[in-house]
């Protein structure tokens, strides 16, 4: 049985970890290096690091902080934010990342997905998709949820996987930070559309939300969350014990 992964997410702005609701109202949380080290010791299976304003500000990702984070932890690290070229992939991997998450850069130039997969392998290419319900469909948004692309999210995920993306991080803007549970409808549609690992992001508020996620959608590979971990509401060891008790296979 495949082990389900629990992944904390560090949204980094101006060198600090922040968290908001529905992608808005960002509040300062902590140092990314300290949080990363804590999660590595606390049983997280992987870590995601997003420089959340790099794309909107048109700049490169903060590599100094990333290098320090990568040298501190002993679990796989996925990094995103301001990834627009093959050189950006190489720079981030050179800083110690295991996988690179691309979002706005792939929307601007879809060929980036295939080019990166060819050079670095599909296992390194993570397509991050920010989706929101609009006009009766799941629509893709860019620039941290600020810009409607007009693209259908399910079609975009299919295209990304066909081009070479080896993993999908699916962020529901509708449920982000609300703590009412994952967006099961959106996740089900994506899981039915592709055959690569899907990471659920946005909406976790308690351990039962993860139990419901994995029991309802066995094809989801991982649950990603931020604020419930950052503020100590759900310690990862406790979450994993709850999942194991519910019959869900996790690494303890």
GROMACS .gro file of C-alpha atoms in nm:
model
  252
    1UNK     CA    1   0.000   0.000   0.000
    2UNK     CA    2   0.135   0.341  -0.097
    3UNK     CA    3   0.222   0.564   0.199
    4UNK     CA    4   0.030   0.892   0.211
    5UNK     CA    5   0.247   1.201   0.255
    6UNK     CA    6   0.196   1.495   0.490
    7UNK     CA    7   0.355   1.814   0.357
    8UNK     CA    8   0.384   2.150   0.534
    9UNK     CA    9   0.398   2.453   0.304
   10UNK     CA   10   0.614   2.757   0.367
   11UNK     CA   11   0.474   3.062   0.186
   12UNK     CA   12   0.767   3.306   0.197
   13UNK     CA   13   0.740   3.683   0.145
   14UNK     CA   14   1.030   3.921   0.206
   15UNK     CA   15   1.223   3.640   0.371
   16UNK     CA   16   0.951   3.547   0.623
   17UNK     CA   17   0.686   3.275   0.628
   18UNK     CA   18   0.336   3.425   0.595
   19UNK     CA   19  -0.018   3.290   0.581
   20UNK     CA   20  -0.348   3.438   0.462
   21UNK     CA   21  -0.708   3.341   0.386
   22UNK     CA   22  -0.824   3.289   0.026
   23UNK     CA   23  -0.473   3.409  -0.074
   24UNK     CA   24  -0.534   3.748   0.095
   25UNK     CA   25  -0.457   3.919   0.428
   26UNK     CA   26  -0.105   3.785   0.481
   27UNK     CA   27   0.019   3.760   0.840
   28UNK     CA   28   0.380   3.705   0.952
   29UNK     CA   29   0.449   3.360   1.099
   30UNK     CA   30   0.817   3.276   1.142
   31UNK     CA   31   1.163   3.228   0.995
   32UNK     CA   32   1.154   2.976   0.707
   33UNK     CA   33   1.480   2.819   0.822
   34UNK     CA   34   1.356   2.759   1.178
   35UNK     CA   35   1.021   2.625   1.060
   36UNK     CA   36   1.181   2.397   0.803
   37UNK     CA   37   1.413   2.248   1.063
   38UNK     CA   38   1.122   2.197   1.302
   39UNK     CA   39   0.914   2.015   1.039
   40UNK     CA   40   1.205   1.797   0.933
   41UNK     CA   41   1.239   1.683   1.296
   42UNK     CA   42   0.862   1.649   1.348
   43UNK     CA   43   0.793   1.379   1.090
   44UNK     CA   44   0.693   1.578   0.781
   45UNK     CA   45   0.738   1.365   0.469
   46UNK     CA   46   0.832   1.654   0.243
   47UNK     CA   47   0.843   2.032   0.250
   48UNK     CA   48   0.715   2.287  -0.003
   49UNK     CA   49   0.875   2.634  -0.018
   50UNK     CA   50   0.697   2.903  -0.221
   51UNK     CA   51   0.837   3.252  -0.277
   52UNK     CA   52   0.481   3.377  -0.316
   53UNK     CA   53   0.547   3.725  -0.458
   54UNK     CA   54   0.837   3.647  -0.695
   55UNK     CA   55   0.614   3.608  -1.001
   56UNK     CA   56   0.391   3.907  -0.923
   57UNK     CA   57   0.699   4.124  -0.861
   58UNK     CA   58   0.877   3.993  -1.170
   59UNK     CA   59   1.194   3.887  -0.990
   60UNK     CA   60   1.394   3.573  -0.920
   61UNK     CA   61   1.337   3.355  -0.616
   62UNK     CA   62   1.528   3.419  -0.291
   63UNK     CA   63   1.813   3.168  -0.330
   64UNK     CA   64   2.005   3.261  -0.013
   65UNK     CA   65   1.718   3.159   0.217
   66UNK     CA   66   1.644   2.856   0.002
   67UNK     CA   67   2.004   2.733   0.026
   68UNK     CA   68   1.993   2.765   0.404
   69UNK     CA   69   1.660   2.580   0.424
   70UNK     CA   70   1.785   2.298   0.199
   71UNK     CA   71   2.100   2.253   0.407
   72UNK     CA   72   1.895   2.234   0.728
   73UNK     CA   73   1.647   1.958   0.641
   74UNK     CA   74   1.668   1.587   0.559
   75UNK     CA   75   1.341   1.541   0.369
   76UNK     CA   76   1.255   1.614   0.003
   77UNK     CA   77   1.211   1.983  -0.077
   78UNK     CA   78   0.991   2.127  -0.352
   79UNK     CA   79   1.049   2.492  -0.440
   80UNK     CA   80   0.844   2.739  -0.645
   81UNK     CA   81   0.801   3.109  -0.716
   82UNK     CA   82   0.939   3.306  -1.008
   83UNK     CA   83   1.022   2.994  -1.212
   84UNK     CA   84   1.014   3.114  -1.572
   85UNK     CA   85   1.307   2.951  -1.753
   86UNK     CA   86   1.517   2.636  -1.763
   87UNK     CA   87   1.789   2.837  -1.595
   88UNK     CA   88   1.553   2.902  -1.303
   89UNK     CA   89   1.502   2.526  -1.268
   90UNK     CA   90   1.877   2.471  -1.267
   91UNK     CA   91   1.941   2.749  -1.016
   92UNK     CA   92   1.681   2.618  -0.770
   93UNK     CA   93   1.796   2.256  -0.802
   94UNK     CA   94   2.152   2.381  -0.753
   95UNK     CA   95   2.047   2.537  -0.423
   96UNK     CA   96   1.942   2.194  -0.293
   97UNK     CA   97   1.581   2.155  -0.403
   98UNK     CA   98   1.467   1.807  -0.506
   99UNK     CA   99   1.172   1.923  -0.718
  100UNK     CA  100   1.074   2.251  -0.880
  101UNK     CA  101   0.717   2.380  -0.879
  102UNK     CA  102   0.611   2.590  -1.175
  103UNK     CA  103   0.288   2.788  -1.200
  104UNK     CA  104   0.275   3.131  -1.366
  105UNK     CA  105   0.587   3.058  -1.570
  106UNK     CA  106   0.421   2.755  -1.731
  107UNK     CA  107   0.107   2.956  -1.801
  108UNK     CA  108   0.316   3.214  -1.987
  109UNK     CA  109   0.519   2.950  -2.170
  110UNK     CA  110   0.368   2.599  -2.161
  111UNK     CA  111   0.672   2.459  -2.344
  112UNK     CA  112   0.872   2.514  -2.023
  113UNK     CA  113   0.714   2.201  -1.870
  114UNK     CA  114   0.833   1.970  -2.148
  115UNK     CA  115   1.176   2.134  -2.173
  116UNK     CA  116   1.234   2.100  -1.798
  117UNK     CA  117   1.112   1.739  -1.795
  118UNK     CA  118   1.350   1.656  -2.080
  119UNK     CA  119   1.651   1.817  -1.912
  120UNK     CA  120   1.590   1.728  -1.547
  121UNK     CA  121   1.335   1.443  -1.557
  122UNK     CA  122   0.960   1.446  -1.499
  123UNK     CA  123   1.013   1.361  -1.132
  124UNK     CA  124   1.161   1.710  -1.085
  125UNK     CA  125   0.875   1.897  -1.250
  126UNK     CA  126   0.576   1.983  -1.030
  127UNK     CA  127   0.287   2.171  -1.187
  128UNK     CA  128   0.121   2.392  -0.925
  129UNK     CA  129  -0.232   2.495  -1.015
  130UNK     CA  130  -0.435   2.762  -0.832
  131UNK     CA  131  -0.800   2.694  -0.914
  132UNK     CA  132  -1.126   2.867  -0.829
  133UNK     CA  133  -1.490   2.817  -0.922
  134UNK     CA  134  -1.603   3.074  -1.174
  135UNK     CA  135  -1.888   3.077  -1.426
  136UNK     CA  136  -1.968   2.711  -1.370
  137UNK     CA  137  -1.616   2.574  -1.413
  138UNK     CA  138  -1.289   2.534  -1.225
  139UNK     CA  139  -1.074   2.816  -1.357
  140UNK     CA  140  -0.694   2.857  -1.336
  141UNK     CA  141  -0.566   3.171  -1.165
  142UNK     CA  142  -0.215   3.316  -1.188
  143UNK     CA  143   0.005   3.550  -0.982
  144UNK     CA  144  -0.093   3.418  -0.640
  145UNK     CA  145  -0.462   3.395  -0.723
  146UNK     CA  146  -0.487   3.753  -0.848
  147UNK     CA  147  -0.533   3.697  -1.221
  148UNK     CA  148  -0.799   3.489  -1.398
  149UNK     CA  149  -0.635   3.314  -1.694
  150UNK     CA  150  -0.964   3.198  -1.847
  151UNK     CA  151  -0.824   2.843  -1.864
  152UNK     CA  152  -1.023   2.541  -1.748
  153UNK     CA  153  -0.827   2.385  -1.461
  154UNK     CA  154  -0.894   2.022  -1.557
  155UNK     CA  155  -0.785   2.082  -1.917
  156UNK     CA  156  -0.472   2.266  -1.798
  157UNK     CA  157  -0.373   1.982  -1.566
  158UNK     CA  158  -0.417   1.729  -1.848
  159UNK     CA  159  -0.199   1.941  -2.076
  160UNK     CA  160   0.069   1.978  -1.810
  161UNK     CA  161   0.091   1.605  -1.745
  162UNK     CA  162   0.094   1.526  -2.117
  163UNK     CA  163   0.385   1.770  -2.152
  164UNK     CA  164   0.588   1.599  -1.879
  165UNK     CA  165   0.485   1.723  -1.534
  166UNK     CA  166   0.543   1.438  -1.287
  167UNK     CA  167   0.330   1.570  -1.003
  168UNK     CA  168   0.040   1.811  -0.947
  169UNK     CA  169  -0.008   2.043  -0.651
  170UNK     CA  170  -0.371   2.147  -0.662
  171UNK     CA  171  -0.447   2.461  -0.464
  172UNK     CA  172  -0.814   2.547  -0.414
  173UNK     CA  173  -0.850   2.923  -0.373
  174UNK     CA  174  -1.209   2.870  -0.256
  175UNK     CA  175  -1.100   2.669   0.048
  176UNK     CA  176  -0.753   2.819   0.113
  177UNK     CA  177  -0.707   2.916   0.477
  178UNK     CA  178  -1.077   2.867   0.556
  179UNK     CA  179  -1.016   2.542   0.750
  180UNK     CA  180  -1.342   2.385   0.636
  181UNK     CA  181  -1.184   2.083   0.467
  182UNK     CA  182  -1.018   2.010   0.133
  183UNK     CA  183  -1.196   2.080  -0.196
  184UNK     CA  184  -1.298   1.719  -0.263
  185UNK     CA  185  -1.500   1.799  -0.575
  186UNK     CA  186  -1.209   1.973  -0.747
  187UNK     CA  187  -0.961   1.706  -0.635
  188UNK     CA  188  -1.183   1.424  -0.761
  189UNK     CA  189  -1.205   1.585  -1.105
  190UNK     CA  190  -0.826   1.618  -1.128
  191UNK     CA  191  -0.757   1.265  -0.998
  192UNK     CA  192  -0.992   1.129  -1.264
  193UNK     CA  193  -0.812   1.328  -1.534
  194UNK     CA  194  -0.447   1.229  -1.473
  195UNK     CA  195  -0.233   0.940  -1.353
  196UNK     CA  196   0.046   1.123  -1.172
  197UNK     CA  197   0.065   1.198  -0.797
  198UNK     CA  198  -0.182   1.467  -0.687
  199UNK     CA  199  -0.116   1.677  -0.377
  200UNK     CA  200  -0.421   1.835  -0.215
  201UNK     CA  201  -0.376   2.192  -0.091
  202UNK     CA  202  -0.614   2.441   0.069
  203UNK     CA  203  -0.870   2.396   0.342
  204UNK     CA  204  -0.729   2.167   0.609
  205UNK     CA  205  -0.853   2.262   0.956
  206UNK     CA  206  -0.826   1.946   1.165
  207UNK     CA  207  -0.696   1.587   1.148
  208UNK     CA  208  -1.039   1.462   1.038
  209UNK     CA  209  -1.007   1.669   0.719
  210UNK     CA  210  -0.705   1.459   0.621
  211UNK     CA  211  -0.884   1.137   0.714
  212UNK     CA  212  -1.182   1.239   0.497
  213UNK     CA  213  -0.947   1.337   0.212
  214UNK     CA  214  -0.765   1.004   0.193
  215UNK     CA  215  -1.072   0.788   0.261
  216UNK     CA  216  -1.288   0.971   0.005
  217UNK     CA  217  -1.018   1.005  -0.261
  218UNK     CA  218  -0.769   0.717  -0.235
  219UNK     CA  219  -0.594   0.843  -0.551
  220UNK     CA  220  -0.476   1.160  -0.371
  221UNK     CA  221  -0.112   1.103  -0.275
  222UNK     CA  222  -0.053   1.377  -0.020
  223UNK     CA  223  -0.213   1.645   0.192
  224UNK     CA  224  -0.048   1.986   0.211
  225UNK     CA  225  -0.125   2.252   0.472
  226UNK     CA  226   0.024   2.562   0.625
  227UNK     CA  227  -0.143   2.753   0.909
  228UNK     CA  228  -0.266   2.452   1.111
  229UNK     CA  229   0.094   2.331   1.127
  230UNK     CA  230   0.257   2.674   1.165
  231UNK     CA  231   0.043   2.773   1.463
  232UNK     CA  232   0.065   2.435   1.635
  233UNK     CA  233  -0.305   2.356   1.594
  234UNK     CA  234  -0.231   2.012   1.447
  235UNK     CA  235   0.109   1.861   1.539
  236UNK     CA  236   0.225   1.632   1.258
  237UNK     CA  237   0.299   1.332   1.487
  238UNK     CA  238  -0.058   1.352   1.626
  239UNK     CA  239  -0.203   1.381   1.276
  240UNK     CA  240  -0.014   1.075   1.158
  241UNK     CA  241  -0.131   0.870   1.456
  242UNK     CA  242  -0.490   0.970   1.378
  243UNK     CA  243  -0.445   0.868   1.015
  244UNK     CA  244  -0.289   0.534   1.110
  245UNK     CA  245  -0.578   0.465   1.351
  246UNK     CA  246  -0.819   0.533   1.062
  247UNK     CA  247  -0.645   0.269   0.852
  248UNK     CA  248  -0.448   0.512   0.634
  249UNK     CA  249  -0.089   0.413   0.566
  250UNK     CA  250   0.157   0.683   0.676
  251UNK     CA  251   0.521   0.691   0.778
  252UNK     CA  252   0.543   0.729   1.157
   0.00000   0.00000   0.00000
